[in-house]
Amino acid sequence: MTLPALLERLQLLQSQSRWAESKTLLESFLAEQPTEPLARLYYVNTLVNLGEKERARELIEPLLEEHPDEPLVLRLAAIIELNDGKPKIAERFADILMDIDAEDDDAYVLMAKAKLDQRNYDATLHYLDRALALEPENTEALNMKIYVGGFLGKEDTRETIEEALHLNPEDSSTIANHGYQLLREGKVQEALDRLGYALSLNPTDQLARFAMLEALKARFLPYRMYFKYKEAMSKLSGGASMGVIIGLWLAVNGLNRYAAGNPEAAPYILPVVYFMVALFLLSWIIDPIMNFYLLTNKYGRLLLDREDKIMARLVGGALGLFLLCLVGWLATDLIVLQLFAIVFIALTIPLGSFLRPVRQRQKTMLAVYTAALAVFGLGGVLIGSGFMLNVAGFGLLAYQFVLNGMMVREGGRTFGE
């Protein structure tokens, strides 16, 4: 097969996301012409889209050595780093691309992606504006600007949506961003309609799938409130987020102590304390509870990923056992059933959050931590060990700070260039 014939066939396959067939075709071609640089580049890109990160990284390195100033190679190398969670390395490639061609709008979009992966929203918008100044019809830049601008509450977001829809009213990414913005504005049904349309155009659109899940859950008022809380916390830096969490914790403890020392004020203060504690606990388990509900929804089952389903089922199981033990305790007055009910409801916190971190190492650590809490909590009830129950209680308290620390580092907003 000649190179032009290969490229023509690849264009068709990749436009239909038929990456496995593209891989087979390229391997056949490279078996005969192993040094053809463009075919090698297409092969690496195919591996990236198939999720074969390690193999893609292995093959991009010799291409970088052979063609250190080739924009296509540099761009693909940056995408590999972004997919591997290394945005700072991707920044270096984007810098080189901008130095090679200061008029390359896609290089600025690539830098914006690297900044977005670091939650540096101001820098993201800066590079998107530079890209759009060079090419006002860059759809990818417009879609990213809608996403970030909507999240930050920028006034020109509606105008950007209209510009993007004018360019391509059937672009699934633009429609998904429009739906997500409607969700932020509290227009849940309109958001569901737009997101459903985006998924009908492209069932694999990741933003549309994520936003549809959020919109399905936002049909319920408690989750709508939680959604706004999540968005607000995401706008804070890591230190500020941790400060809010610690401040709320100290406020609850301070109010509780004041109520204990001032019995006449307790009827007014304790309801506030209980409400704050309930909100705090709900923020940990509302996502998996709603996901457990979505497991019963034919669309929800398709949208949830494997880890969300695992946590949802575990939380659902713990809640079911809590209710059984609660009913048993009320019927028999057996203290052991009361203790089991307390342990099962407490376990919903780690069971609903231990797979939240991005890094696998942290997920594994939290999975072991959660298993240990279950062993100490349930074991303490079974053998009547107050020591084990105290360890479990202290461990659950510490767990919340451990997880918050992880999530703040991964999800806290950053600033600077």
Tab-separated table of C-alpha atoms in Angstrom:
chain	number	residue	atom	x	y	z
A	1	MET	CA	0.000	0.000	0.000
A	2	THR	CA	1.262	3.485	-0.859
A	3	LEU	CA	1.411	6.244	1.757
A	4	PRO	CA	-1.355	8.351	0.095
A	5	ALA	CA	-3.630	5.288	-0.017
A	6	LEU	CA	-2.864	4.585	3.649
A	7	LEU	CA	-3.666	8.168	4.682
A	8	GLU	CA	-6.924	8.150	2.733
A	9	ARG	CA	-8.012	4.924	4.423
A	10	LEU	CA	-6.940	6.187	7.855
A	11	GLN	CA	-8.911	9.386	7.419
A	12	LEU	CA	-12.069	7.355	6.897
A	13	LEU	CA	-11.426	4.942	9.791
A	14	GLN	CA	-10.461	7.629	12.280
A	15	SER	CA	-13.386	9.881	11.356
A	16	GLN	CA	-15.554	6.955	12.503
A	17	SER	CA	-13.391	6.315	15.612
A	18	ARG	CA	-12.477	2.855	14.315
A	19	TRP	CA	-9.169	2.866	16.133
A	20	ALA	CA	-8.653	-0.896	16.380
A	21	GLU	CA	-8.914	-1.206	12.592
A	22	SER	CA	-6.556	1.765	12.195
A	23	LYS	CA	-4.033	0.015	14.416
A	24	THR	CA	-4.165	-3.205	12.373
A	25	LEU	CA	-3.812	-1.282	9.110
A	26	LEU	CA	-0.835	0.728	10.384
A	27	GLU	CA	0.925	-2.324	11.787
A	28	SER	CA	0.620	-3.998	8.401
A	29	PHE	CA	2.031	-0.918	6.650
A	30	LEU	CA	4.876	-0.430	9.156
A	31	ALA	CA	5.895	-4.072	8.839
A	32	GLU	CA	6.913	-3.196	5.268
A	33	GLN	CA	8.018	0.419	5.813
A	34	PRO	CA	9.094	0.686	9.471
A	35	THR	CA	10.875	4.037	9.097
A	36	GLU	CA	8.055	6.030	7.492
A	37	PRO	CA	7.716	8.965	9.963
A	38	LEU	CA	4.138	9.973	9.148
A	39	ALA	CA	2.857	6.405	9.490
A	40	ARG	CA	4.717	6.092	12.806
A	41	LEU	CA	3.100	9.315	13.987
A	42	TYR	CA	-0.358	8.076	13.018
A	43	TYR	CA	0.375	4.827	14.831
A	44	VAL	CA	1.267	6.655	18.053
A	45	ASN	CA	-1.893	8.741	17.759
A	46	THR	CA	-3.918	5.555	17.304
A	47	LEU	CA	-2.358	4.038	20.424
A	48	VAL	CA	-3.246	7.195	22.375
A	49	ASN	CA	-6.883	6.886	21.331
A	50	LEU	CA	-6.895	3.211	22.278
A	51	GLY	CA	-5.598	4.105	25.755
A	52	GLU	CA	-2.252	2.323	25.301
A	53	LYS	CA	-0.325	5.083	27.073
A	54	GLU	CA	2.893	3.247	27.836
A	55	ARG	CA	3.346	1.966	24.293
A	56	ALA	CA	2.570	5.421	22.886
A	57	ARG	CA	5.169	7.007	25.184
A	58	GLU	CA	7.735	4.401	24.177
A	59	LEU	CA	7.264	5.153	20.468
A	60	ILE	CA	7.066	8.956	20.673
A	61	GLU	CA	10.511	9.279	22.253
A	62	PRO	CA	12.530	8.219	19.143
A	63	LEU	CA	10.310	10.436	16.993
A	64	LEU	CA	11.146	13.389	19.267
A	65	GLU	CA	14.857	12.640	18.934
A	66	GLU	CA	14.633	12.410	15.151
A	67	HIS	CA	12.283	15.394	14.655
A	68	PRO	CA	12.698	17.735	17.661
A	69	ASP	CA	11.196	20.720	15.798
A	70	GLU	CA	8.331	18.978	14.017
A	71	PRO	CA	5.030	20.495	15.260
A	72	LEU	CA	3.017	17.302	14.702
A	73	VAL	CA	5.444	15.296	16.845
A	74	LEU	CA	5.572	17.949	19.581
A	75	ARG	CA	1.785	18.266	19.638
A	76	LEU	CA	1.302	14.515	19.986
A	77	ALA	CA	3.963	14.340	22.706
A	78	ALA	CA	2.086	17.021	24.650
A	79	ILE	CA	-1.202	15.124	24.310
A	80	ILE	CA	0.481	11.979	25.659
A	81	GLU	CA	1.688	13.910	28.709
A	82	LEU	CA	-1.770	15.416	29.278
A	83	ASN	CA	-3.387	11.982	29.072
A	84	ASP	CA	-0.836	10.713	31.570
A	85	GLY	CA	-1.647	13.475	34.069
A	86	LYS	CA	1.574	15.435	33.521
A	87	PRO	CA	0.426	18.904	32.411
A	88	LYS	CA	3.643	20.671	33.428
A	89	ILE	CA	5.608	18.563	30.922
A	90	ALA	CA	2.931	19.221	28.295
A	91	GLU	CA	3.455	22.952	28.933
A	92	ARG	CA	7.068	22.653	27.787
A	93	PHE	CA	5.998	21.218	24.434
A	94	ALA	CA	3.331	23.907	24.044
A	95	ASP	CA	5.990	26.562	24.750
A	96	ILE	CA	8.197	25.149	22.006
A	97	LEU	CA	5.282	25.128	19.569
A	98	MET	CA	4.513	28.785	20.333
A	99	ASP	CA	8.183	29.680	19.848
A	100	ILE	CA	8.260	27.876	16.501
A	101	ASP	CA	5.116	29.654	15.272
A	102	ALA	CA	3.628	32.496	17.291
A	103	GLU	CA	0.607	32.451	14.950
A	104	ASP	CA	-0.276	28.820	15.706
A	105	ASP	CA	-3.642	29.108	17.444
A	106	ASP	CA	-3.715	25.376	18.248
A	107	ALA	CA	-0.487	25.756	20.249
A	108	TYR	CA	-2.247	28.252	22.524
A	109	VAL	CA	-5.187	25.851	22.885
A	110	LEU	CA	-2.735	23.131	23.888
A	111	MET	CA	-1.229	25.415	26.532
A	112	ALA	CA	-4.755	26.239	27.727
A	113	LYS	CA	-5.418	22.513	28.181
A	114	ALA	CA	-2.272	22.162	30.276
A	115	LYS	CA	-3.330	25.104	32.444
A	116	LEU	CA	-6.865	23.741	32.781
A	117	ASP	CA	-5.505	20.380	33.969
A	118	GLN	CA	-3.757	22.328	36.742
A	119	ARG	CA	-7.029	24.154	37.599
A	120	ASN	CA	-5.412	27.459	36.647
A	121	TYR	CA	-8.590	28.902	35.147
A	122	ASP	CA	-7.362	32.468	34.676
A	123	ALA	CA	-4.326	31.336	32.673
A	124	THR	CA	-6.565	28.969	30.693
A	125	LEU	CA	-8.791	31.860	29.608
A	126	HIS	CA	-5.726	33.973	28.793
A	127	TYR	CA	-4.388	31.411	26.305
A	128	LEU	CA	-7.837	30.714	24.880
A	129	ASP	CA	-8.303	34.430	24.190
A	130	ARG	CA	-4.924	34.488	22.421
A	131	ALA	CA	-5.957	31.494	20.306
A	132	LEU	CA	-9.275	33.110	19.405
A	133	ALA	CA	-7.566	36.394	18.544
A	134	LEU	CA	-5.619	34.446	15.920
A	135	GLU	CA	-8.526	32.263	14.790
A	136	PRO	CA	-11.988	33.399	15.951
A	137	GLU	CA	-13.548	30.226	14.541
A	138	ASN	CA	-11.403	27.775	16.514
A	139	THR	CA	-14.246	25.586	17.802
A	140	GLU	CA	-12.123	23.785	20.378
A	141	ALA	CA	-11.035	27.101	21.904
A	142	LEU	CA	-14.613	28.376	21.938
A	143	ASN	CA	-15.853	25.229	23.671
A	144	MET	CA	-13.138	25.414	26.316
A	145	LYS	CA	-13.916	29.088	26.873
A	146	ILE	CA	-17.611	28.256	27.371
A	147	TYR	CA	-16.717	25.575	29.911
A	148	VAL	CA	-14.263	27.682	31.937
A	149	GLY	CA	-16.128	30.968	31.541
A	150	GLY	CA	-19.391	29.358	32.625
A	151	PHE	CA	-17.721	27.800	35.641
A	152	LEU	CA	-16.232	31.157	36.678
A	153	GLY	CA	-19.479	33.023	35.960
A	154	LYS	CA	-18.042	35.192	33.173
A	155	GLU	CA	-20.576	37.565	31.634
A	156	ASP	CA	-19.537	36.828	28.038
A	157	THR	CA	-20.284	33.090	28.295
A	158	ARG	CA	-23.712	33.388	26.663
A	159	GLU	CA	-22.165	35.326	23.777
A	160	THR	CA	-19.463	32.671	23.345
A	161	ILE	CA	-22.111	29.935	23.252
A	162	GLU	CA	-23.983	31.793	20.523
A	163	GLU	CA	-20.775	32.244	18.493
A	164	ALA	CA	-19.932	28.540	18.735
A	165	LEU	CA	-23.463	27.440	17.843
A	166	HIS	CA	-23.488	29.838	14.892
A	167	LEU	CA	-20.306	28.207	13.566
A	168	ASN	CA	-21.592	24.662	14.026
A	169	PRO	CA	-25.076	24.192	15.513
A	170	GLU	CA	-24.620	20.388	15.463
A	171	ASP	CA	-21.301	20.211	17.321
A	172	SER	CA	-21.805	17.808	20.245
A	173	SER	CA	-19.163	19.503	22.397
A	174	THR	CA	-20.762	22.925	21.995
A	175	ILE	CA	-24.224	21.548	22.739
A	176	ALA	CA	-22.852	19.690	25.795
A	177	ASN	CA	-21.250	22.904	27.056
A	178	HIS	CA	-24.540	24.738	26.475
A	179	GLY	CA	-26.373	22.061	28.459
A	180	TYR	CA	-23.863	22.239	31.288
A	181	GLN	CA	-24.229	26.016	31.438
A	182	LEU	CA	-28.024	25.655	31.620
A	183	LEU	CA	-27.506	23.268	34.531
A	184	ARG	CA	-25.336	25.849	36.306
A	185	GLU	CA	-28.184	28.335	35.850
A	186	GLY	CA	-30.599	25.885	37.506
A	187	LYS	CA	-32.519	25.108	34.285
A	188	VAL	CA	-32.423	21.362	34.809
A	189	GLN	CA	-35.022	20.222	32.262
A	190	GLU	CA	-33.575	22.441	29.525
A	191	ALA	CA	-30.123	21.088	30.379
A	192	LEU	CA	-31.384	17.496	30.131
A	193	ASP	CA	-32.881	18.205	26.694
A	194	ARG	CA	-29.668	19.737	25.346
A	195	LEU	CA	-27.430	17.068	26.828
A	196	GLY	CA	-29.656	14.314	25.474
A	197	TYR	CA	-29.323	15.873	22.021
A	198	ALA	CA	-25.528	16.112	22.384
A	199	LEU	CA	-25.377	12.400	23.252
A	200	SER	CA	-27.604	11.537	20.292
A	201	LEU	CA	-25.003	13.203	18.064
A	202	ASN	CA	-21.996	11.692	19.846
A	203	PRO	CA	-22.657	9.026	22.509
A	204	THR	CA	-18.969	9.069	23.531
A	205	ASP	CA	-18.749	12.814	24.266
A	206	GLN	CA	-17.213	12.808	27.756
A	207	LEU	CA	-18.500	16.211	28.845
A	208	ALA	CA	-22.017	15.365	27.681
A	209	ARG	CA	-21.942	12.082	29.614
A	210	PHE	CA	-20.638	13.744	32.787
A	211	ALA	CA	-23.056	16.666	32.581
A	212	MET	CA	-25.993	14.346	31.874
A	213	LEU	CA	-25.213	12.435	35.081
A	214	GLU	CA	-25.109	15.696	37.021
A	215	ALA	CA	-28.366	16.862	35.446
A	216	LEU	CA	-30.169	13.588	36.186
A	217	LYS	CA	-29.145	13.887	39.841
A	218	ALA	CA	-29.946	17.615	39.927
A	219	ARG	CA	-33.638	16.856	39.425
A	220	PHE	CA	-33.612	16.461	43.210
A	221	LEU	CA	-33.321	19.636	45.283
A	222	PRO	CA	-30.688	18.340	47.781
A	223	TYR	CA	-28.364	17.459	44.921
A	224	ARG	CA	-28.906	20.822	43.231
A	225	MET	CA	-27.724	22.460	46.450
A	226	TYR	CA	-24.744	20.076	46.601
A	227	PHE	CA	-23.908	20.813	42.948
A	228	LYS	CA	-23.696	24.538	43.720
A	229	TYR	CA	-21.553	23.774	46.774
A	230	LYS	CA	-19.148	21.691	44.658
A	231	GLU	CA	-18.832	24.424	42.035
A	232	ALA	CA	-18.217	27.066	44.718
A	233	MET	CA	-15.532	24.987	46.459
A	234	SER	CA	-13.807	24.273	43.130
A	235	LYS	CA	-13.277	28.004	42.632
A	236	LEU	CA	-11.146	28.177	45.778
A	237	SER	CA	-7.454	27.410	46.072
A	238	GLY	CA	-6.418	24.238	47.861
A	239	GLY	CA	-5.492	26.159	51.014
A	240	ALA	CA	-8.744	28.117	51.013
A	241	SER	CA	-10.790	24.924	50.537
A	242	MET	CA	-9.046	23.270	53.458
A	243	GLY	CA	-9.541	26.431	55.506
A	244	VAL	CA	-13.300	26.355	54.883
A	245	ILE	CA	-13.508	22.678	55.876
A	246	ILE	CA	-11.478	23.172	59.054
A	247	GLY	CA	-13.414	26.355	59.854
A	248	LEU	CA	-16.747	24.545	59.597
A	249	TRP	CA	-15.415	21.735	61.765
A	250	LEU	CA	-14.235	24.184	64.429
A	251	ALA	CA	-17.548	26.053	64.262
A	252	VAL	CA	-19.508	22.854	64.898
A	253	ASN	CA	-17.315	21.925	67.846
A	254	GLY	CA	-17.417	25.468	69.248
A	255	LEU	CA	-21.199	25.691	69.031
A	256	ASN	CA	-21.536	22.236	70.557
A	257	ARG	CA	-19.357	23.201	73.541
A	258	TYR	CA	-21.235	26.487	73.975
A	259	ALA	CA	-24.564	24.624	74.005
A	260	ALA	CA	-23.220	22.193	76.617
A	261	GLY	CA	-22.134	25.088	78.868
A	262	ASN	CA	-25.312	27.118	78.334
A	263	PRO	CA	-28.333	24.816	78.643
A	264	GLU	CA	-30.774	27.680	78.150
A	265	ALA	CA	-29.309	28.356	74.679
A	266	ALA	CA	-29.022	24.695	73.680
A	267	PRO	CA	-32.539	24.412	72.120
A	268	TYR	CA	-31.574	27.174	69.687
A	269	ILE	CA	-27.961	26.156	68.997
A	270	LEU	CA	-28.179	22.361	68.777
A	271	PRO	CA	-30.541	22.331	65.753
A	272	VAL	CA	-27.972	24.469	63.908
A	273	VAL	CA	-25.197	22.050	64.937
A	274	TYR	CA	-27.203	19.009	63.812
A	275	PHE	CA	-28.034	20.719	60.522
A	276	MET	CA	-24.353	21.519	59.851
A	277	VAL	CA	-23.286	17.970	60.717
A	278	ALA	CA	-26.009	16.532	58.480
A	279	LEU	CA	-24.871	18.731	55.587
A	280	PHE	CA	-21.258	17.748	56.209
A	281	LEU	CA	-22.104	14.031	56.167
A	282	LEU	CA	-24.441	14.402	53.200
A	283	SER	CA	-21.661	16.013	51.154
A	284	TRP	CA	-19.733	12.736	51.484
A	285	ILE	CA	-22.478	10.301	50.578
A	286	ILE	CA	-24.955	12.163	48.379
A	287	ASP	CA	-23.023	11.374	45.185
A	288	PRO	CA	-22.934	7.584	45.715
A	289	ILE	CA	-26.528	7.590	47.005
A	290	MET	CA	-27.674	9.354	43.844
A	291	ASN	CA	-25.514	7.015	41.762
A	292	PHE	CA	-27.169	4.069	43.510
A	293	TYR	CA	-30.512	5.524	42.429
A	294	LEU	CA	-29.204	5.927	38.863
A	295	LEU	CA	-28.322	2.223	38.778
A	296	THR	CA	-32.083	1.701	38.547
A	297	ASN	CA	-32.322	4.136	35.612
A	298	LYS	CA	-31.664	2.650	32.157
A	299	TYR	CA	-29.792	5.779	31.050
A	300	GLY	CA	-27.969	6.222	34.339
A	301	ARG	CA	-26.558	2.688	34.195
A	302	LEU	CA	-24.964	3.469	30.832
A	303	LEU	CA	-23.467	6.769	31.989
A	304	LEU	CA	-21.934	5.672	35.298
A	305	ASP	CA	-18.351	4.487	35.142
A	306	ARG	CA	-17.077	1.335	36.842
A	307	GLU	CA	-15.789	3.071	39.985
A	308	ASP	CA	-18.992	5.067	40.496
A	309	LYS	CA	-20.988	1.837	40.254
A	310	ILE	CA	-18.744	0.110	42.807
A	311	MET	CA	-19.118	2.913	45.361
A	312	ALA	CA	-22.856	3.227	44.700
A	313	ARG	CA	-23.450	-0.475	45.301
A	314	LEU	CA	-21.341	-0.496	48.455
A	315	VAL	CA	-23.159	2.526	49.879
A	316	GLY	CA	-26.510	1.050	48.918
A	317	GLY	CA	-25.597	-2.197	50.668
A	318	ALA	CA	-24.428	-0.378	53.803
A	319	LEU	CA	-27.626	1.681	53.914
A	320	GLY	CA	-29.724	-1.461	53.488
A	321	LEU	CA	-27.917	-3.173	56.385
A	322	PHE	CA	-28.263	-0.003	58.478
A	323	LEU	CA	-32.043	-0.023	57.968
A	324	LEU	CA	-32.311	-3.736	58.772
A	325	CYS	CA	-30.320	-3.294	61.981
A	326	LEU	CA	-32.285	-0.175	62.902
A	327	VAL	CA	-35.609	-1.954	62.464
A	328	GLY	CA	-34.241	-4.951	64.406
A	329	TRP	CA	-33.089	-2.725	67.259
A	330	LEU	CA	-36.420	-0.904	67.447
A	331	ALA	CA	-38.234	-4.237	67.489
A	332	THR	CA	-36.006	-6.056	70.007
A	333	ASP	CA	-34.135	-3.300	71.873
A	334	LEU	CA	-30.900	-5.290	71.408
A	335	ILE	CA	-27.957	-2.940	71.893
A	336	VAL	CA	-25.769	-4.973	69.509
A	337	LEU	CA	-28.165	-4.186	66.642
A	338	GLN	CA	-28.005	-0.506	67.527
A	339	LEU	CA	-24.199	-0.627	67.372
A	340	PHE	CA	-24.284	-2.427	64.032
A	341	ALA	CA	-26.663	0.225	62.679
A	342	ILE	CA	-24.246	2.989	63.785
A	343	VAL	CA	-21.259	1.213	62.201
A	344	PHE	CA	-23.045	0.607	58.873
A	345	ILE	CA	-24.252	4.209	58.555
A	346	ALA	CA	-20.758	5.457	59.471
A	347	LEU	CA	-19.174	3.202	56.816
A	348	THR	CA	-21.166	4.908	54.081
A	349	ILE	CA	-18.691	7.818	54.330
A	350	PRO	CA	-15.538	5.902	53.285
A	351	LEU	CA	-17.463	3.470	51.046
A	352	GLY	CA	-18.849	6.418	49.086
A	353	SER	CA	-15.557	8.208	48.618
A	354	PHE	CA	-12.546	5.852	48.656
A	355	LEU	CA	-12.299	5.803	44.833
A	356	ARG	CA	-12.619	9.585	44.401
A	357	PRO	CA	-8.904	10.446	44.056
A	358	VAL	CA	-7.386	10.438	40.571
A	359	ARG	CA	-4.138	8.623	41.343
A	360	GLN	CA	-4.300	4.843	41.658
A	361	ARG	CA	-1.863	4.820	44.574
A	362	GLN	CA	-4.182	7.026	46.615
A	363	LYS	CA	-7.210	4.911	45.686
A	364	THR	CA	-5.399	1.793	46.886
A	365	MET	CA	-4.393	3.481	50.136
A	366	LEU	CA	-7.972	4.578	50.833
A	367	ALA	CA	-9.330	1.125	49.925
A	368	VAL	CA	-7.040	-0.435	52.564
A	369	TYR	CA	-8.000	2.314	55.037
A	370	THR	CA	-11.730	1.662	54.425
A	371	ALA	CA	-11.288	-2.090	54.850
A	372	ALA	CA	-9.490	-1.467	58.155
A	373	LEU	CA	-12.335	0.762	59.380
A	374	ALA	CA	-14.840	-1.969	58.537
A	375	VAL	CA	-12.766	-4.615	60.337
A	376	PHE	CA	-12.351	-2.521	63.487
A	377	GLY	CA	-15.950	-1.267	63.490
A	378	LEU	CA	-17.728	-4.544	62.797
A	379	GLY	CA	-15.162	-6.574	64.725
A	380	GLY	CA	-15.550	-4.297	67.721
A	381	VAL	CA	-19.299	-4.907	67.778
A	382	LEU	CA	-18.975	-8.667	67.283
A	383	ILE	CA	-16.477	-9.242	70.106
A	384	GLY	CA	-17.672	-6.367	72.275
A	385	SER	CA	-14.371	-4.463	72.134
A	386	GLY	CA	-14.705	-0.829	73.126
A	387	PHE	CA	-11.064	-0.281	72.146
A	388	MET	CA	-11.699	-1.407	68.551
A	389	LEU	CA	-14.792	0.772	68.311
A	390	ASN	CA	-12.827	3.784	69.585
A	391	VAL	CA	-10.094	3.108	67.030
A	392	ALA	CA	-12.734	2.895	64.296
A	393	GLY	CA	-14.335	6.158	65.444
A	394	PHE	CA	-11.027	8.002	65.566
A	395	GLY	CA	-10.044	6.471	62.224
A	396	LEU	CA	-13.275	7.680	60.620
A	397	LEU	CA	-12.630	11.205	61.875
A	398	ALA	CA	-9.064	11.107	60.554
A	399	TYR	CA	-10.239	9.603	57.246
A	400	GLN	CA	-12.204	12.725	56.416
A	401	PHE	CA	-9.123	14.925	56.820
A	402	VAL	CA	-6.943	12.472	54.854
A	403	LEU	CA	-9.373	12.378	51.937
A	404	ASN	CA	-9.956	16.133	52.053
A	405	GLY	CA	-6.212	16.656	51.886
A	406	MET	CA	-5.956	14.433	48.816
A	407	MET	CA	-8.890	16.054	47.058
A	408	VAL	CA	-7.691	19.576	47.835
A	409	ARG	CA	-4.289	18.834	46.282
A	410	GLU	CA	-5.895	17.334	43.193
A	411	GLY	CA	-8.857	19.680	42.778
A	412	GLY	CA	-7.863	22.996	44.344
A	413	ARG	CA	-7.679	26.025	42.083
A	414	THR	CA	-4.236	27.377	41.220
A	415	PHE	CA	-3.159	30.865	40.201
A	416	GLY	CA	-0.256	32.483	38.371
A	417	GLU	CA	0.973	32.369	34.779
